[in-house]
XYZ file of N, CA and C in Angstrom:
390
model
N 38.190 -17.596 3.682
C 38.412 -16.287 4.241
C 37.647 -15.217 3.456
N 37.730 -15.310 2.128
C 37.034 -14.343 1.273
C 35.522 -14.462 1.443
N 35.020 -15.697 1.573
C 33.582 -15.896 1.739
C 33.106 -15.335 3.071
N 33.900 -15.471 4.121
C 33.523 -14.921 5.422
C 33.448 -13.399 5.363
N 34.368 -12.769 4.652
C 34.355 -11.311 4.534
C 33.142 -10.835 3.743
N 32.779 -11.590 2.687
C 31.605 -11.219 1.898
C 30.334 -11.396 2.712
N 30.258 -12.442 3.512
C 29.070 -12.656 4.326
C 28.930 -11.589 5.402
N 30.050 -11.101 5.940
C 29.968 -10.085 6.991
C 29.587 -8.719 6.427
N 29.806 -8.496 5.134
C 29.445 -7.204 4.550
C 28.038 -7.197 3.981
N 27.358 -8.316 3.975
C 25.987 -8.370 3.452
C 24.988 -8.116 4.571
N 23.869 -7.538 4.194
C 22.757 -7.381 5.121
C 21.827 -8.552 4.918
N 21.636 -9.336 5.961
C 20.767 -10.504 5.872
C 19.315 -10.068 5.684
N 18.652 -10.662 4.717
C 17.242 -10.373 4.485
C 16.967 -9.164 3.615
N 17.997 -8.471 3.137
C 17.810 -7.291 2.303
C 18.439 -7.518 0.936
N 17.746 -7.024 -0.088
C 18.239 -7.149 -1.454
C 18.152 -5.786 -2.135
N 18.903 -5.623 -3.233
C 18.809 -4.391 -4.000
C 17.672 -4.519 -5.010
N 17.565 -3.560 -5.909
C 16.436 -3.550 -6.844
C 16.511 -4.654 -7.877
N 17.644 -5.328 -7.991
C 17.771 -6.466 -8.903
C 17.727 -7.800 -8.161
N 17.300 -7.775 -6.917
C 17.187 -8.958 -6.053
C 18.533 -9.598 -5.749
N 19.599 -8.824 -5.777
C 20.911 -9.300 -5.347
C 21.085 -8.931 -3.879
N 21.903 -9.663 -3.139
C 22.096 -9.334 -1.715
C 22.628 -7.912 -1.537
N 22.059 -7.203 -0.571
C 22.502 -5.836 -0.286
C 23.840 -5.873 0.438
N 24.719 -4.956 0.075
C 26.066 -4.902 0.631
C 26.170 -3.669 1.522
N 26.729 -3.865 2.715
C 26.913 -2.741 3.643
C 27.843 -1.701 3.022
N 27.512 -0.440 3.218
C 28.338 0.634 2.687
C 28.020 0.999 1.252
N 27.307 0.134 0.553
C 26.960 0.433 -0.837
C 25.459 0.672 -1.002
N 24.647 0.010 -0.238
C 23.193 0.127 -0.331
C 22.644 0.722 0.964
N 21.645 1.580 0.811
C 21.002 2.166 1.979
C 21.874 3.231 2.617
N 21.730 3.373 3.907
C 22.553 4.320 4.648
C 22.094 5.756 4.486
N 23.022 6.678 4.638
C 22.699 8.101 4.628
C 22.282 8.608 3.256
N 22.804 8.040 2.204
C 22.441 8.514 0.872
C 20.965 8.246 0.584
N 20.513 7.046 0.882
C 19.112 6.709 0.630
C 18.182 7.486 1.550
N 18.558 7.631 2.810
C 17.685 8.345 3.738
C 17.667 9.841 3.464
N 18.707 10.375 2.844
C 18.706 11.806 2.543
C 17.648 12.158 1.502
N 17.361 11.273 0.572
C 16.301 11.533 -0.404
C 14.934 11.615 0.275
N 14.685 10.718 1.213
C 13.418 10.740 1.944
C 13.335 11.998 2.798
N 14.433 12.374 3.432
C 14.448 13.568 4.267
C 14.174 14.824 3.445
N 14.798 14.959 2.300
C 14.579 16.126 1.434
C 13.135 16.158 0.937
N 12.591 15.003 0.571
C 11.200 14.950 0.109
C 10.244 15.378 1.215
N 10.492 14.955 2.445
C 9.624 15.342 3.556
C 9.730 16.832 3.863
N 10.927 17.384 3.824
C 11.097 18.815 4.090
C 10.379 19.643 3.030
N 10.544 19.288 1.767
C 9.871 20.028 0.693
C 8.358 19.873 0.766
N 7.896 18.687 1.146
C 6.455 18.472 1.288
C 5.887 19.334 2.403
N 6.586 19.421 3.535
C 6.106 20.248 4.636
C 6.169 21.732 4.301
N 7.167 22.159 3.552
C 7.217 23.557 3.122
C 6.026 23.904 2.233
N 5.705 23.022 1.316
C 4.557 23.261 0.440
C 3.256 23.248 1.231
N 3.146 22.348 2.185
C 1.937 22.251 3.006
C 1.727 23.532 3.807
N 2.767 24.015 4.466
C 2.629 25.221 5.277
C 2.423 26.464 4.418
N 3.015 26.504 3.242
C 2.789 27.644 2.349
C 1.337 27.684 1.889
N 0.790 26.537 1.560
C -0.613 26.493 1.147
C -1.541 26.797 2.310
N -1.235 26.304 3.488
C -2.091 26.554 4.648
C -2.080 28.027 5.036
N -0.955 28.701 4.861
C -0.902 30.116 5.224
C -1.733 30.978 4.275
N -1.882 30.573 3.038
C -2.692 31.328 2.081
C -4.141 30.857 2.022
N -4.453 29.801 2.735
C -5.796 29.236 2.643
C -6.850 30.139 3.278
N -6.503 30.872 4.323
C -7.472 31.771 4.962
C -7.910 32.856 3.987
N -6.965 33.447 3.287
C -7.306 34.483 2.313
C -8.155 33.908 1.177
N -7.805 32.720 0.732
C -8.580 32.091 -0.341
C -10.013 31.817 0.112
N -10.170 31.258 1.310
C -11.515 30.946 1.794
C -12.350 32.198 2.008
N -11.727 33.262 2.460
C -12.515 34.475 2.694
C -12.795 35.240 1.401
N -11.837 35.320 0.492
C -12.035 36.105 -0.727
C -12.840 35.369 -1.795
N -12.500 34.131 -2.056
C -13.107 33.422 -3.181
C -14.237 32.483 -2.778
N -14.178 31.949 -1.580
C -15.254 31.067 -1.124
C -16.283 31.825 -0.296
N -16.049 33.120 -0.066
C -16.981 34.036 0.589
C -17.310 33.616 2.018
N -16.309 33.140 2.746
C -16.473 32.868 4.171
C -16.002 34.082 4.955
N -16.531 34.232 6.167
C -16.029 35.319 7.010
C -14.595 34.987 7.426
N -13.789 36.001 7.715
C -12.395 35.715 8.097
C -12.267 34.817 9.325
N -13.163 34.995 10.301
C -13.085 34.137 11.490
C -13.452 32.693 11.161
N -14.463 32.499 10.324
C -14.842 31.140 9.915
C -13.738 30.508 9.070
N -13.119 31.292 8.183
C -12.034 30.774 7.350
C -10.840 30.364 8.205
N -10.472 31.201 9.184
C -9.348 30.861 10.063
C -9.664 29.627 10.896
N -10.902 29.512 11.353
C -11.305 28.335 12.125
C -11.249 27.077 11.266
N -11.701 27.171 10.029
C -11.643 26.008 9.135
C -10.201 25.581 8.850
N -9.309 26.552 8.683
C -7.907 26.218 8.412
C -7.269 25.554 9.629
N -7.533 26.063 10.828
C -6.956 25.429 12.018
C -7.549 24.047 12.247
N -8.837 23.863 11.935
C -9.425 22.518 12.019
C -8.764 21.571 11.028
N -8.518 22.060 9.827
C -7.860 21.248 8.802
C -6.451 20.853 9.229
N -5.693 21.824 9.748
C -4.320 21.525 10.162
C -4.294 20.574 11.352
N -5.202 20.753 12.302
C -5.267 19.840 13.444
C -5.617 18.431 13.021
N -6.556 18.305 12.097
C -6.919 16.983 11.590
C -5.750 16.341 10.858
N -5.031 17.119 10.082
C -3.885 16.573 9.344
C -2.803 16.077 10.296
N -2.535 16.830 11.355
C -1.495 16.406 12.291
C -1.945 15.209 13.126
N -3.227 15.126 13.467
C -3.707 13.955 14.212
C -3.740 12.711 13.335
N -4.002 12.888 12.045
C -3.963 11.733 11.150
C -2.554 11.172 11.012
N -1.537 11.999 11.248
C -0.161 11.483 11.245
C 0.036 10.491 12.388
N -0.570 10.755 13.539
C -0.495 9.799 14.649
C -1.222 8.507 14.313
N -2.386 8.623 13.683
C -3.117 7.424 13.268
C -2.312 6.635 12.248
N -1.677 7.320 11.312
C -0.832 6.645 10.329
C 0.340 5.939 10.979
N 0.933 6.546 11.998
C 2.029 5.898 12.714
C 1.575 4.644 13.433
N 0.396 4.706 14.060
C -0.127 3.513 14.734
C -0.421 2.402 13.738
N -1.104 2.746 12.641
C -1.416 1.727 11.636
C -0.152 1.155 11.015
N 0.848 1.999 10.820
C 2.110 1.531 10.249
C 2.797 0.539 11.175
N 2.803 0.834 12.457
C 3.457 -0.068 13.406
C 2.660 -1.339 13.632
N 1.331 -1.231 13.615
C 0.516 -2.382 13.976
C 0.194 -3.296 12.800
N -0.101 -2.735 11.635
C -0.641 -3.556 10.554
C 0.139 -3.495 9.246
N 0.667 -2.338 8.888
C 1.277 -2.144 7.585
C 2.761 -1.840 7.729
N 3.440 -1.774 6.597
C 4.820 -1.299 6.621
C 4.816 0.222 6.514
N 5.902 0.832 6.893
C 6.006 2.285 6.837
C 5.892 2.783 5.400
N 6.421 2.032 4.469
C 6.369 2.431 3.063
C 4.929 2.464 2.553
N 4.107 1.482 2.940
C 2.708 1.485 2.507
C 1.954 2.681 3.087
N 2.198 3.007 4.344
C 1.550 4.166 4.949
C 2.025 5.450 4.275
N 3.295 5.516 3.916
C 3.810 6.692 3.211
C 3.105 6.864 1.870
N 2.902 5.777 1.136
C 2.191 5.864 -0.145
C 0.745 6.300 0.044
N 0.085 5.784 1.070
C -1.298 6.184 1.350
C -1.345 7.667 1.705
N -0.392 8.131 2.505
C -0.344 9.542 2.888
C -0.142 10.439 1.678
N 0.755 10.051 0.798
C 1.001 10.854 -0.403
C -0.253 10.911 -1.267
N -0.945 9.801 -1.410
C -2.165 9.786 -2.223
C -3.253 10.656 -1.600
N -3.377 10.638 -0.265
C -4.390 11.478 0.364
C -4.029 12.953 0.295
N -2.772 13.275 0.078
C -2.407 14.676 -0.079
C -2.421 15.121 -1.533
N -2.372 14.200 -2.467
C -2.393 14.558 -3.887
C -3.821 14.603 -4.429
N -4.673 13.689 -4.006
C -6.019 13.602 -4.572
C -6.899 14.825 -4.297
N -6.956 15.392 -3.075
C -7.836 16.560 -2.876
C -7.511 17.760 -3.752
N -6.250 18.174 -3.916
C -6.010 19.303 -4.828
C -6.378 18.988 -6.278
N -6.156 17.752 -6.691
C -6.521 17.394 -8.066
C -8.025 17.442 -8.275
N -8.785 16.902 -7.325
C -10.240 16.920 -7.482
C -10.793 18.335 -7.373
N -10.230 19.156 -6.476
C -10.738 20.528 -6.393
C -10.363 21.330 -7.633
N -9.230 21.040 -8.246
C -8.871 21.715 -9.496
C -9.814 21.309 -10.618
N -10.206 20.042 -10.653
C -11.156 19.599 -11.681
C -12.522 20.233 -11.470
N -12.967 20.316 -10.205
C -14.266 20.921 -9.920
C -14.227 22.416 -10.218
N -13.143 23.086 -9.851
C -13.030 24.522 -10.108
C -12.986 24.818 -11.598
N -12.432 23.933 -12.380
C -12.395 24.129 -13.821
C -13.754 23.967 -14.466
N -14.646 23.226 -13.831
C -15.975 22.998 -14.386
C -16.968 24.077 -13.980
N -16.710 24.790 -12.878
C -17.650 25.797 -12.395
C -17.444 27.118 -13.124
N -18.533 27.862 -13.271
C -18.475 29.193 -13.853
C -18.139 30.195 -12.754
N -17.287 31.173 -13.021
C -16.949 32.164 -11.991
C -18.151 33.043 -11.667
N -18.267 33.412 -10.394
C -19.350 34.285 -9.948
C -18.883 35.724 -9.985
N -19.755 36.601 -10.456
C -19.371 38.007 -10.553
C -19.708 38.778 -9.281
N -20.674 38.313 -8.488
C -21.034 39.034 -7.268
C -20.115 38.590 -6.130
N -19.425 39.543 -5.552
C -18.506 39.240 -4.451
C -19.030 39.918 -3.201
N -19.270 39.112 -2.196
C -19.718 39.654 -0.913
C -18.509 39.824 -0.009
N -18.511 40.849 0.761
C -17.415 41.072 1.720
C -17.965 41.295 3.079
C-alpha cells in the first residue's frame, strides 16, 4: 500500500538535481515556473527600456539623423521579435526549450558586452554634428 502511494506521487521520467525521483507537490510546479516568469518579465523590461533610449543614443552619439535612428531601432525590434518565432520553431523541431533559452540569453548578453569593449577602446570624438 505504501509503495503504491509513493509510486503515484512520483513523476515518471523526472528527477531532481541529485538524480532522485521527482515527487509531485515538492518539485516543479508554480514555484519553479515563477522564477522563469519573473526572469522573463525583468528581461523584457530591460529590453524595452534600452530600446526606448536607443534612438537618442544613435542620434546624439552615433551621429545618425533622427529618422534613420528611429528606423534602425524599429528594424532591430522587428528582427528581435521575428527571431523569437524562429527560436520557437527550432525549439519544437530540433532542440529542447531550455537549450533555446540559453542560446537566446547568450545572443542578448554578447552584443552589449562586445560593444562595451569596443567603446572602451575608441577615443571620444570632440566634433558633434547635429
